[in-house]
Coordinates of N, CA, C and O in Angstrom, one line a residue:
X1 N -10.4 9.7 14.1 CA -10.4 10.6 13.0 C -10.3 9.7 11.7 O -9.4 8.8 11.6
X2 N -11.1 10.0 10.8 CA -11.1 9.2 9.5 C -10.6 10.0 8.4 O -11.4 10.4 7.5
X3 N -9.3 10.3 8.4 CA -8.7 11.2 7.5 C -8.8 10.7 6.0 O -8.8 11.6 5.1
X4 N -8.9 9.4 5.8 CA -8.9 8.9 4.5 C -10.3 8.6 3.9 O -10.5 8.0 2.9
X5 N -11.3 9.2 4.6 CA -12.7 9.0 4.2 C -12.8 9.5 2.7 O -12.3 10.5 2.3
X6 N -13.5 8.7 1.9 CA -13.7 9.0 0.5 C -12.5 8.6 -0.4 O -12.6 8.7 -1.6
X7 N -11.4 8.1 0.2 CA -10.3 7.6 -0.6 C -10.3 6.2 -0.8 O -11.0 5.4 -0.1
X8 N -9.7 5.7 -1.9 CA -9.6 4.3 -2.2 C -8.1 3.9 -2.2 O -7.2 4.6 -2.5
X9 N -8.0 2.6 -1.8 CA -6.6 2.0 -1.7 C -6.6 0.6 -2.2 O -7.5 -0.1 -2.1
X10 N -5.5 0.3 -2.8 CA -5.2 -1.1 -3.2 C -4.0 -1.5 -2.3 O -2.9 -0.8 -2.3
X11 N -4.1 -2.6 -1.6 CA -3.0 -3.2 -0.8 C -2.7 -4.6 -1.4 O -3.5 -5.5 -1.2
X12 N -1.6 -4.7 -2.1 CA -1.2 -6.0 -2.5 C -0.7 -6.8 -1.4 O -0.1 -6.3 -0.4
X13 N -1.0 -8.1 -1.4 CA -0.6 -8.9 -0.2 C -1.4 -8.6 1.0 O -1.0 -8.9 2.1
X14 N -2.6 -8.1 0.8 CA -3.4 -7.6 2.0 C -4.1 -8.7 2.7 O -4.7 -8.5 3.7
X15 N -3.9 -10.0 2.3 CA -4.5 -11.1 3.0 C -3.8 -11.6 4.3 O -4.4 -12.3 5.1
X16 N -2.6 -11.2 4.5 CA -1.9 -11.7 5.6 C -0.7 -10.8 6.0 O -0.4 -9.9 5.3
X17 N -0.2 -11.0 7.2 CA 1.1 -10.3 7.6 C 1.0 -8.8 7.6 O 0.0 -8.2 8.0
X18 N 2.0 -8.2 7.1 CA 2.1 -6.7 7.1 C 1.0 -6.2 6.2 O 0.4 -5.2 6.5
X19 N 0.7 -6.8 5.1 CA -0.3 -6.4 4.2 C -1.7 -6.3 4.9 O -2.4 -5.3 4.7
X20 N -2.0 -7.3 5.7 CA -3.3 -7.3 6.4 C -3.3 -6.1 7.4 O -4.3 -5.4 7.5
X21 N -2.2 -5.9 8.1 CA -2.1 -4.8 9.1 C -2.3 -3.5 8.4 O -3.0 -2.6 8.9
X22 N -1.7 -3.3 7.2 CA -1.8 -2.1 6.4 C -3.3 -1.9 6.0 O -3.8 -0.8 6.1
X23 N -3.9 -3.0 5.4 CA -5.2 -2.9 5.0 C -6.2 -2.4 6.1 O -7.0 -1.6 5.9
X24 N -6.0 -3.0 7.3 CA -6.8 -2.7 8.4 C -6.6 -1.2 8.8 O -7.5 -0.5 9.2
X25 N -5.3 -0.8 8.8 CA -5.0 0.6 9.2 C -5.7 1.6 8.3 O -6.3 2.6 8.7
X26 N -5.5 1.4 7.0 CA -6.1 2.3 6.0 C -7.6 2.3 6.1 O -8.2 3.4 6.0
X27 N -8.2 1.2 6.3 CA -9.7 1.1 6.4 C -10.1 1.8 7.7 O -11.1 2.5 7.7
X28 N -9.4 1.7 8.7 CA -9.7 2.3 10.0 C -9.6 3.9 9.8 O -10.3 4.6 10.5
X29 N -8.8 4.3 8.9 CA -8.6 5.7 8.6 C -9.7 6.2 7.6 O -9.7 7.4 7.3
X30 N -10.5 5.3 7.2 CA -11.7 5.7 6.3 C -11.6 5.3 4.9 O -12.5 5.5 4.1
X31 N -10.5 4.7 4.4 CA -10.3 4.4 3.0 C -11.1 3.1 2.7 O -11.3 2.2 3.5
X32 N -11.6 3.0 1.4 CA -12.2 1.8 0.9 C -10.9 1.0 0.4 O -10.2 1.5 -0.4
X33 N -10.7 -0.2 0.9 CA -9.5 -0.9 0.6 C -9.8 -2.2 -0.3 O -10.6 -3.0 0.1
X34 N -9.1 -2.3 -1.4 CA -9.1 -3.5 -2.2 C -7.9 -4.4 -1.7 O -6.8 -3.9 -1.7
X35 N -8.3 -5.5 -1.2 CA -7.4 -6.5 -0.6 C -7.0 -7.5 -1.7 O -7.7 -8.4 -2.0
X36 N -5.8 -7.3 -2.2 CA -5.2 -8.2 -3.3 C -4.8 -9.5 -2.7 O -4.2 -9.6 -1.6
X37 N -5.0 -10.6 -3.5 CA -4.4 -11.9 -3.1 C -4.0 -12.6 -4.4 O -4.6 -12.4 -5.5
X38 N -3.0 -13.4 -4.3 CA -2.5 -14.1 -5.4 C -3.0 -15.6 -5.5 O -2.2 -16.4 -6.0
X39 N -4.1 -15.9 -4.9 CA -4.6 -17.2 -4.9 C -5.2 -17.7 -3.5 O -5.9 -18.7 -3.5
X40 N -4.8 -17.0 -2.4 CA -5.4 -17.4 -1.1 C -6.6 -16.5 -0.8 O -6.5 -15.6 0.0
X41 N -7.7 -16.9 -1.5 CA -8.9 -16.1 -1.3 C -9.4 -16.1 0.1 O -9.9 -15.1 0.6
X42 N -9.2 -17.2 0.8 CA -9.7 -17.3 2.2 C -9.0 -16.3 3.1 O -9.7 -15.6 3.9
X43 N -7.7 -16.1 2.9 CA -7.0 -15.1 3.7 C -7.4 -13.7 3.4 O -7.6 -12.8 4.3
X44 N -7.6 -13.4 2.1 CA -8.1 -12.0 1.7 C -9.5 -11.8 2.3 O -9.8 -10.7 2.8
X45 N -10.4 -12.8 2.2 CA -11.7 -12.6 2.8 C -11.7 -12.5 4.3 O -12.6 -11.8 4.8
X46 N -10.8 -13.1 4.9 CA -10.6 -12.9 6.4 C -10.3 -11.5 6.7 O -10.8 -10.9 7.6
X47 N -9.4 -10.9 5.9 CA -9.0 -9.5 6.1 C -10.2 -8.6 5.9 O -10.5 -7.7 6.7
X48 N -11.0 -8.9 4.8 CA -12.2 -8.1 4.5 C -13.2 -8.2 5.7 O -13.7 -7.2 6.1
X49 N -13.3 -9.4 6.3 CA -14.2 -9.6 7.4 C -13.7 -8.8 8.6 O -14.5 -8.2 9.4
X50 N -12.4 -8.8 8.9 CA -11.8 -8.1 10.0 C -12.0 -6.6 9.9 O -12.3 -5.9 10.8
X51 N -11.9 -6.1 8.6 CA -12.1 -4.7 8.3 C -13.6 -4.3 8.6 O -13.9 -3.3 9.3
X52 N -14.5 -5.2 8.1 CA -15.9 -4.9 8.3 C -16.3 -4.9 9.8 O -17.1 -4.1 10.3
X53 N -15.7 -5.9 10.6 CA -16.0 -5.9 12.0 C -15.6 -4.6 12.7 O -16.1 -4.3 13.7
X54 N -14.6 -4.0 12.2 CA -14.1 -2.7 12.8 C -14.8 -1.5 12.2 O -14.4 -0.4 12.5
X55 N -15.8 -1.7 11.3 CA -16.5 -0.6 10.8 C -16.0 0.0 9.5 O -16.4 1.0 9.0
X56 N -15.0 -0.7 8.9 CA -14.4 -0.2 7.7 C -15.0 -0.9 6.4 O -15.9 -1.8 6.5
X57 N -14.5 -0.5 5.3 CA -14.9 -1.1 4.0 C -13.8 -1.6 3.2 O -12.8 -1.0 3.0
X58 N -14.0 -2.9 2.7 CA -12.9 -3.5 1.9 C -13.6 -4.6 1.0 O -14.7 -5.0 1.3
X59 N -12.9 -5.0 0.0 CA -13.3 -6.1 -0.8 C -12.0 -6.8 -1.3 O -11.0 -6.2 -1.4
X60 N -12.2 -8.1 -1.6 CA -11.1 -8.9 -2.1 C -10.9 -8.8 -3.6 O -11.9 -8.7 -4.3
X61 N -9.7 -8.9 -4.1 CA -9.4 -8.8 -5.5 C -8.4 -10.0 -5.8 O -7.3 -10.0 -5.3
X62 N -8.9 -10.9 -6.7 CA -8.1 -12.1 -7.1 C -7.1 -11.7 -8.2 O -7.5 -11.2 -9.2
X63 N -5.8 -11.8 -7.9 CA -4.8 -11.5 -8.9 C -3.9 -12.8 -9.2 O -2.7 -12.6 -9.5
X64 N -4.5 -14.0 -9.0 CA -3.7 -15.2 -9.2 C -3.2 -15.3 -10.6 O -2.3 -16.1 -10.9
X65 N -3.8 -14.6 -11.6 CA -3.3 -14.6 -13.0 C -2.2 -13.6 -13.3 O -1.8 -13.4 -14.4
X66 N -1.6 -12.9 -12.3 CA -0.6 -12.0 -12.5 C -1.0 -10.5 -12.5 O -2.2 -10.3 -12.2
X67 N -0.1 -9.7 -12.8 CA -0.4 -8.2 -12.7 C -1.6 -7.8 -13.6 O -2.5 -7.1 -13.1
X68 N -1.6 -8.2 -14.8 CA -2.8 -7.8 -15.6 C -4.1 -8.3 -15.1 O -5.1 -7.6 -15.2
X69 N -4.1 -9.5 -14.6 CA -5.3 -10.1 -14.0 C -5.8 -9.3 -12.8 O -7.0 -9.4 -12.5
X70 N -5.0 -8.6 -12.2 CA -5.4 -7.8 -11.0 C -6.3 -6.6 -11.3 O -7.2 -6.3 -10.6
X71 N -6.1 -6.0 -12.5 CA -6.7 -4.7 -12.7 C -8.2 -4.8 -13.2 O -8.9 -3.9 -12.8
X72 N -8.6 -5.8 -13.9 CA -10.0 -5.9 -14.3 C -10.9 -6.0 -13.1 O -11.9 -5.2 -12.9
X73 N -10.7 -7.0 -12.1 CA -11.5 -7.0 -11.0 C -11.4 -5.8 -10.0 O -12.3 -5.4 -9.4
X74 N -10.2 -5.3 -10.0 CA -10.0 -4.1 -9.1 C -10.8 -2.9 -9.7 O -11.6 -2.3 -8.9
X75 N -10.8 -2.6 -10.9 CA -11.5 -1.6 -11.5 C -13.0 -1.8 -11.4 O -13.8 -0.9 -11.0
X76 N -13.5 -3.1 -11.6 CA -14.9 -3.4 -11.5 C -15.4 -3.2 -10.0 O -16.4 -2.6 -9.8
X77 N -14.5 -3.6 -9.1 CA -14.9 -3.5 -7.7 C -15.0 -2.1 -7.2 O -15.9 -1.7 -6.5
X78 N -14.0 -1.2 -7.7 CA -14.0 0.2 -7.3 C -15.2 0.9 -8.0 O -15.9 1.6 -7.3
X79 N -15.5 0.6 -9.2 CA -16.6 1.2 -9.9 C -17.9 0.8 -9.3 O -18.8 1.7 -9.1
X80 N -18.1 -0.4 -8.8 CA -19.4 -0.8 -8.2 C -19.6 -0.1 -6.9 O -20.7 0.1 -6.5
X81 N -18.5 0.2 -6.2 CA -18.6 0.8 -4.8 C -18.5 2.3 -4.8 O -19.0 2.9 -3.9
X82 N -17.9 2.9 -5.8 CA -17.7 4.4 -5.8 C -18.2 5.1 -7.0 O -18.2 6.3 -7.0
X83 N -18.5 4.3 -8.1 CA -18.9 5.0 -9.3 C -17.8 5.2 -10.3 O -18.1 5.6 -11.5
X84 N -16.6 5.1 -9.9 CA -15.5 5.2 -10.8 C -14.3 4.2 -10.4 O -14.4 3.6 -9.3
X85 N -13.3 4.1 -11.2 CA -12.3 3.1 -10.9 C -11.0 3.8 -10.5 O -9.9 3.3 -10.8
X86 N -11.0 5.0 -9.9 CA -9.9 5.7 -9.5 C -9.3 5.2 -8.2 O -10.0 4.9 -7.3
X87 N -8.0 5.3 -8.1 CA -7.2 5.0 -6.9 C -6.6 6.2 -6.3 O -6.1 7.1 -7.0
X88 N -6.5 6.2 -5.0 CA -5.8 7.3 -4.3 C -4.5 6.8 -3.7 O -3.5 7.5 -3.6
X89 N -4.5 5.5 -3.3 CA -3.3 5.0 -2.6 C -3.0 3.6 -3.1 O -3.9 2.7 -3.3
X90 N -1.8 3.3 -3.4 CA -1.3 2.0 -3.8 C -0.2 1.6 -2.8 O 0.8 2.3 -2.6
X91 N -0.4 0.5 -2.1 CA 0.6 -0.1 -1.2 C 1.0 -1.5 -1.7 O 0.1 -2.4 -1.8
X92 N 2.2 -1.6 -2.1 CA 2.8 -2.9 -2.5 C 3.3 -3.6 -1.2 O 4.4 -3.2 -0.8
X93 N 2.6 -4.5 -0.7 CA 3.0 -5.2 0.5 C 3.2 -6.7 0.3 O 3.4 -7.5 1.2
X94 N 3.0 -7.2 -1.0 CA 3.1 -8.6 -1.3 C 4.6 -8.9 -1.4 O 5.4 -8.3 -2.1
X95 N 5.0 -9.9 -0.6 CA 6.4 -10.2 -0.5 C 7.0 -11.0 -1.6 O 8.2 -11.0 -1.9
X96 N 6.1 -11.8 -2.3 CA 6.6 -12.8 -3.3 C 7.0 -12.2 -4.6 O 7.8 -12.8 -5.3
X97 N 6.5 -11.0 -5.0 CA 6.8 -10.6 -6.3 C 8.1 -9.8 -6.6 O 8.6 -9.8 -7.7
X98 N 8.6 -9.2 -5.5 CA 9.9 -8.5 -5.7 C 9.7 -7.2 -6.3 O 8.6 -6.7 -6.7
X99 N 10.8 -6.5 -6.5 CA 10.8 -5.1 -7.0 C 10.3 -5.0 -8.4 O 9.6 -4.1 -8.8
X100 N 10.6 -6.0 -9.3 CA 10.2 -6.0 -10.7 C 8.6 -6.0 -10.7 O 8.0 -5.2 -11.5
X101 N 8.0 -6.9 -10.0 CA 6.5 -7.0 -10.0 C 5.9 -5.7 -9.4 O 4.9 -5.2 -9.9
X102 N 6.5 -5.2 -8.3 CA 6.0 -4.0 -7.7 C 6.1 -2.8 -8.7 O 5.1 -2.1 -8.8
X103 N 7.2 -2.8 -9.5 CA 7.3 -1.7 -10.5 C 6.2 -1.9 -11.6 O 5.6 -0.9 -12.0
X104 N 6.0 -3.1 -12.0 CA 4.9 -3.4 -13.0 C 3.5 -3.0 -12.5 O 2.7 -2.4 -13.3
X105 N 3.3 -3.3 -11.2 CA 2.0 -2.9 -10.7 C 1.9 -1.3 -10.6 O 0.8 -0.8 -11.0
X106 N 2.9 -0.7 -10.3 CA 2.9 0.8 -10.3 C 2.6 1.3 -11.7 O 1.8 2.2 -11.9
X107 N 3.4 0.8 -12.7 CA 3.2 1.2 -14.1 C 1.7 1.1 -14.5 O 1.2 2.0 -15.1
X108 N 1.1 -0.1 -14.2 CA -0.2 -0.3 -14.6 C -1.2 0.5 -13.8 O -2.3 0.9 -14.3
X109 N -0.9 0.9 -12.5 CA -1.8 1.6 -11.7 C -1.8 3.1 -11.9 O -2.7 3.8 -11.6
X110 N -0.7 3.6 -12.5 CA -0.5 5.1 -12.7 C -1.7 5.7 -13.4 O -2.2 6.8 -12.9
X111 N -2.3 5.2 -14.5 CA -3.4 5.8 -15.1 C -4.7 5.9 -14.1 O -5.5 6.7 -14.3
X112 N -4.7 5.0 -13.2 CA -5.9 5.0 -12.2 C -5.7 5.9 -11.0 O -6.6 6.3 -10.4
X113 N -4.4 6.3 -10.8 CA -4.1 7.1 -9.6 C -4.5 8.6 -9.8 O -4.2 9.2 -10.8
X114 N -5.2 9.1 -8.8 CA -5.6 10.5 -8.9 C -4.3 11.3 -8.6 O -3.4 10.9 -7.9
X115 N -4.3 12.6 -9.1 CA -3.3 13.5 -8.8 C -3.3 13.7 -7.3 O -4.3 13.7 -6.6
X116 N -2.1 13.8 -6.7 CA -2.0 13.9 -5.2 C -2.0 12.5 -4.5 O -2.1 12.5 -3.3
X117 N -2.0 11.4 -5.3 CA -2.0 10.1 -4.7 C -0.8 9.7 -4.0 O 0.2 10.4 -3.9
X118 N -0.8 8.5 -3.5 CA 0.3 7.9 -2.7 C 0.7 6.5 -3.2 O -0.2 5.7 -3.4
X119 N 2.0 6.3 -3.4 CA 2.5 5.0 -3.7 C 3.5 4.6 -2.7 O 4.4 5.4 -2.4
X120 N 3.2 3.5 -2.0 CA 4.1 3.1 -0.9 C 4.5 1.6 -1.1 O 3.6 0.8 -1.3
X121 N 5.8 1.4 -1.1 CA 6.3 0.0 -1.3 C 6.8 -0.5 0.1 O 7.5 0.2 0.7
X122 N 6.4 -1.7 0.5 CA 6.9 -2.2 1.7 C 7.8 -3.3 1.3 O 7.4 -4.4 0.9
X123 N 9.1 -3.0 1.4 CA 10.1 -3.9 0.9 C 11.5 -3.5 1.4 O 11.7 -2.4 1.8
X124 N 12.4 -4.5 1.3 CA 13.8 -4.1 1.6 C 14.5 -3.5 0.4 O 15.5 -2.9 0.4
X125 N 13.8 -3.6 -0.8 CA 14.4 -3.0 -2.0 C 14.0 -1.6 -2.1 O 12.9 -1.2 -1.8
X126 N 15.0 -0.8 -2.6 CA 14.7 0.7 -2.7 C 14.0 0.9 -4.0 O 14.6 1.2 -5.1
X127 N 12.6 0.8 -4.0 CA 11.8 1.1 -5.2 C 11.6 2.6 -5.4 O 11.4 3.1 -6.5
X128 N 11.7 3.3 -4.3 CA 11.4 4.8 -4.3 C 12.6 5.5 -4.8 O 13.1 6.4 -4.2
X129 N 13.1 5.2 -6.0 CA 14.2 5.9 -6.5 C 13.8 7.3 -7.0 O 12.7 7.5 -7.4
X130 N 14.7 8.2 -6.8 CA 14.3 9.6 -7.1 C 13.8 9.8 -8.5 O 12.9 10.6 -8.7
X131 N 14.3 9.1 -9.5 CA 13.8 9.3 -10.9 C 12.3 8.9 -11.0 O 11.5 9.7 -11.6
X132 N 11.9 7.8 -10.5 CA 10.5 7.4 -10.5 C 9.6 8.4 -9.7 O 8.5 8.8 -10.1
X133 N 10.2 8.8 -8.5 CA 9.5 9.8 -7.7 C 9.3 11.1 -8.4 O 8.3 11.8 -8.3
X134 N 10.3 11.5 -9.2 CA 10.2 12.7 -10.0 C 9.1 12.6 -11.0 O 8.3 13.6 -11.2
X135 N 9.0 11.5 -11.7 CA 8.0 11.3 -12.8 C 6.6 11.4 -12.1 O 5.7 12.1 -12.6
X136 N 6.4 10.7 -11.0 CA 5.1 10.7 -10.4 C 4.8 12.1 -9.7 O 3.7 12.5 -9.6
X137 N 5.9 12.7 -9.2 CA 5.8 14.0 -8.5 C 5.2 15.1 -9.4 O 4.6 16.0 -8.9
X138 N 5.3 15.0 -10.7 CA 4.7 16.0 -11.6 C 3.2 16.0 -11.4 O 2.6 17.1 -11.7
X139 N 2.6 15.0 -10.9 CA 1.2 14.9 -10.7 C 0.9 15.0 -9.2 O -0.3 14.7 -8.8
X140 N 1.9 15.3 -8.4 CA 1.7 15.4 -7.0 C 1.6 14.1 -6.3 O 1.1 14.0 -5.1
X141 N 1.9 13.0 -6.9 CA 1.9 11.7 -6.4 C 3.2 11.4 -5.7 O 4.3 11.6 -6.3
X142 N 3.2 11.0 -4.4 CA 4.4 10.7 -3.7 C 4.7 9.2 -3.8 O 3.8 8.4 -4.0
X143 N 6.0 8.8 -3.7 CA 6.5 7.5 -3.8 C 7.5 7.2 -2.7 O 8.5 7.9 -2.7
X144 N 7.3 6.3 -1.8 CA 8.2 6.0 -0.8 C 8.3 4.5 -0.5 O 7.3 3.8 -0.8
X145 N 9.4 4.1 0.0 CA 9.6 2.7 0.4 C 9.7 2.6 1.9 O 10.5 3.3 2.5
X146 N 9.0 1.6 2.5 CA 9.1 1.3 3.9 C 9.8 0.0 4.1 O 9.3 -1.0 3.6
X147 N 11.0 0.0 4.7 CA 11.8 -1.2 4.8 C 11.7 -1.8 6.2 O 12.3 -1.2 7.2
X148 N 10.9 -2.8 6.4 CA 10.6 -3.3 7.8 C 11.8 -4.1 8.4 O 11.8 -4.3 9.6
X149 N 12.8 -4.5 7.6 CA 13.8 -5.3 8.2 C 13.3 -6.7 8.7 O 12.4 -7.2 8.2
X150 N 13.9 -7.2 9.7 CA 13.5 -8.5 10.3 C 12.4 -8.2 11.3 O 12.7 -7.6 12.3
X151 N 11.2 -8.8 11.0 CA 10.1 -8.5 12.0 C 10.2 -9.3 13.3 O 9.4 -9.3 14.1
X152 N 11.3 -10.1 13.4 CA 11.6 -10.8 14.7 C 12.1 -9.9 15.7 O 12.2 -10.3 16.9
X153 N 12.6 -8.7 15.4 CA 13.1 -7.8 16.4 C 12.0 -7.4 17.3 O 10.9 -7.1 16.9
X154 N 12.2 -7.5 18.6 CA 11.1 -7.4 19.6 C 10.2 -6.2 19.4 O 9.0 -6.3 19.5
X155 N 10.7 -5.0 19.1 CA 9.9 -3.8 19.1 C 9.2 -3.6 17.7 O 8.2 -3.0 17.6
X156 N 9.8 -4.2 16.7 CA 9.2 -4.0 15.3 C 8.1 -5.0 15.0 O 8.3 -6.2 15.3
X157 N 7.0 -4.6 14.6 CA 5.9 -5.5 14.3 C 5.1 -4.9 13.1 O 5.3 -3.9 12.6
X158 N 4.1 -5.7 12.8 CA 3.2 -5.3 11.7 C 2.5 -4.0 11.9 O 2.3 -3.2 11.0
X159 N 2.0 -3.8 13.2 CA 1.3 -2.5 13.5 C 2.3 -1.3 13.3 O 1.8 -0.3 12.8
X160 N 3.5 -1.5 13.7 CA 4.5 -0.4 13.5 C 4.6 0.0 12.1 O 4.6 1.2 11.7
X161 N 4.8 -1.0 11.2 CA 4.9 -0.8 9.8 C 3.6 -0.2 9.2 O 3.6 0.8 8.5
X162 N 2.5 -0.7 9.7 CA 1.2 -0.1 9.2 C 1.0 1.3 9.6 O 0.4 2.1 8.9
X163 N 1.5 1.7 10.8 CA 1.4 3.1 11.2 C 2.2 4.0 10.4 O 1.8 5.1 10.1
X164 N 3.4 3.5 10.0 CA 4.2 4.3 9.1 C 3.5 4.5 7.7 O 3.5 5.6 7.1
X165 N 3.0 3.4 7.2 CA 2.3 3.5 5.9 C 1.1 4.4 6.1 O 0.8 5.2 5.2
X166 N 0.4 4.3 7.2 CA -0.8 5.2 7.5 C -0.3 6.7 7.4 O -1.0 7.5 6.8
X167 N 0.8 7.0 7.9 CA 1.3 8.4 7.8 C 1.6 8.7 6.4 O 1.2 9.8 5.9
X168 N 2.3 7.9 5.7 CA 2.7 8.1 4.3 C 1.5 8.2 3.4 O 1.5 8.9 2.3
X169 N 0.3 7.6 3.7 CA -0.9 7.7 2.9 C -1.7 9.0 3.3 O -2.6 9.4 2.5
X170 N -1.3 9.7 4.3 CA -2.1 10.8 4.8 C -1.7 12.1 4.1 O -0.6 12.2 3.4
X171 N -2.5 13.1 4.3 CA -2.2 14.5 3.7 C -0.9 15.1 4.3 O -0.2 15.8 3.7
X172 N -0.6 14.7 5.6 CA 0.6 15.3 6.3 C 1.9 14.9 5.6 O 2.9 15.5 5.9
X173 N 1.9 13.8 4.8 CA 3.1 13.4 4.2 C 3.4 13.9 2.8 O 4.2 13.4 2.1
X174 N 2.6 14.9 2.4 CA 2.7 15.4 1.1 C 4.1 15.8 0.6 O 4.3 15.9 -0.6
X175 N 5.0 16.2 1.5 CA 6.3 16.7 1.1 C 7.3 15.6 1.3 O 8.5 15.8 1.1
X176 N 6.9 14.3 1.6 CA 7.9 13.2 1.8 C 7.7 12.3 0.6 O 6.7 11.7 0.3
X177 N 8.8 12.3 -0.3 CA 8.8 11.5 -1.4 C 10.2 11.1 -1.8 O 11.2 11.8 -1.6
X178 N 10.3 9.9 -2.5 CA 11.6 9.4 -3.0 C 12.5 8.8 -1.9 O 13.7 8.7 -2.0
X179 N 11.9 8.4 -0.7 CA 12.7 8.0 0.4 C 12.5 6.5 0.7 O 11.4 6.0 0.5
X180 N 13.6 6.0 1.3 CA 13.5 4.7 1.9 C 13.5 4.9 3.4 O 14.4 5.5 4.0
X181 N 12.4 4.5 4.1 CA 12.3 4.7 5.5 C 12.6 3.4 6.2 O 11.9 2.3 6.0
X182 N 13.6 3.4 7.0 CA 14.0 2.2 7.8 C 13.0 2.0 8.9 O 12.9 2.9 9.8
X183 N 12.2 1.0 8.9 CA 11.2 0.7 9.9 C 11.6 -0.6 10.7 O 10.7 -1.4 11.0
X184 N 12.8 -0.7 11.0 CA 13.3 -1.9 11.6 C 13.5 -1.7 13.1 O 14.0 -2.6 13.8
X185 N 13.1 -0.6 13.7 CA 13.2 -0.4 15.1 C 14.6 -0.3 15.5 O 15.0 -0.5 16.7
X186 N 15.5 0.1 14.6 CA 16.9 0.3 15.0 C 17.7 -1.0 14.9 O 18.8 -1.0 15.3
X187 N 17.2 -2.0 14.2 CA 17.9 -3.3 14.1 C 19.2 -3.2 13.4 O 20.1 -4.0 13.6
X188 N 19.4 -2.1 12.6 CA 20.6 -2.0 11.8 C 21.6 -1.0 12.5 O 22.6 -0.7 11.9
X189 N 21.3 -0.5 13.6 CA 22.2 0.4 14.4 C 23.2 -0.5 15.1 O 23.1 -1.7 15.2
X190 N 24.3 0.2 15.5 CA 25.3 -0.6 16.3 C 24.7 -1.2 17.5 O 23.8 -0.7 18.1
X191 N 25.2 -2.4 17.8 CA 24.7 -3.1 19.0 C 25.0 -2.2 20.3 O 25.9 -1.5 20.3
X192 N 24.0 -2.3 21.2 CA 24.2 -1.5 22.4 C 25.3 -2.0 23.3 O 25.6 -3.2 23.3
X193 N 26.0 -1.1 24.0 CA 27.1 -1.5 24.8 C 26.7 -1.9 26.2 O 25.8 -1.3 26.8

């Protein structure tokens, strides 16, 4: 099922790790995915190639000049492929920037986001604070954080996190907003006896 057909997504940090898994998942669900990279063009192009091999659509976006440098090529790439520069889904999966950079990306992306869009942060930081979710919620945009914990835990992996992001990007998650979802596979529960 290609539930995200006709939708557009930006995945920051989409060239490797969890970001790559998320980009591949969203593309497999039918979204056109912009794969952000902060200087490692080869990794982003590898993700784009993997998406294409699976029948999906993606393109790389160089943001090595920072947040503002990200949006000119993003908008141009979206416009060339869809006829406009609108976004449906924003996933912050870049590990290096932290909560402050993720927040700046959201601020800059808000004018591009369609009503009913999705903003998903993959981080241990609780970016999905209720106040910001309230502001975005006025336009039907949901905002959630997925906290993967330590990916060395045997059951938790990139695909697990990508599946949660896939759900949060879907229509079925429309009433889920302002939450921090622990995607650690129970790593923070009491040790088993």
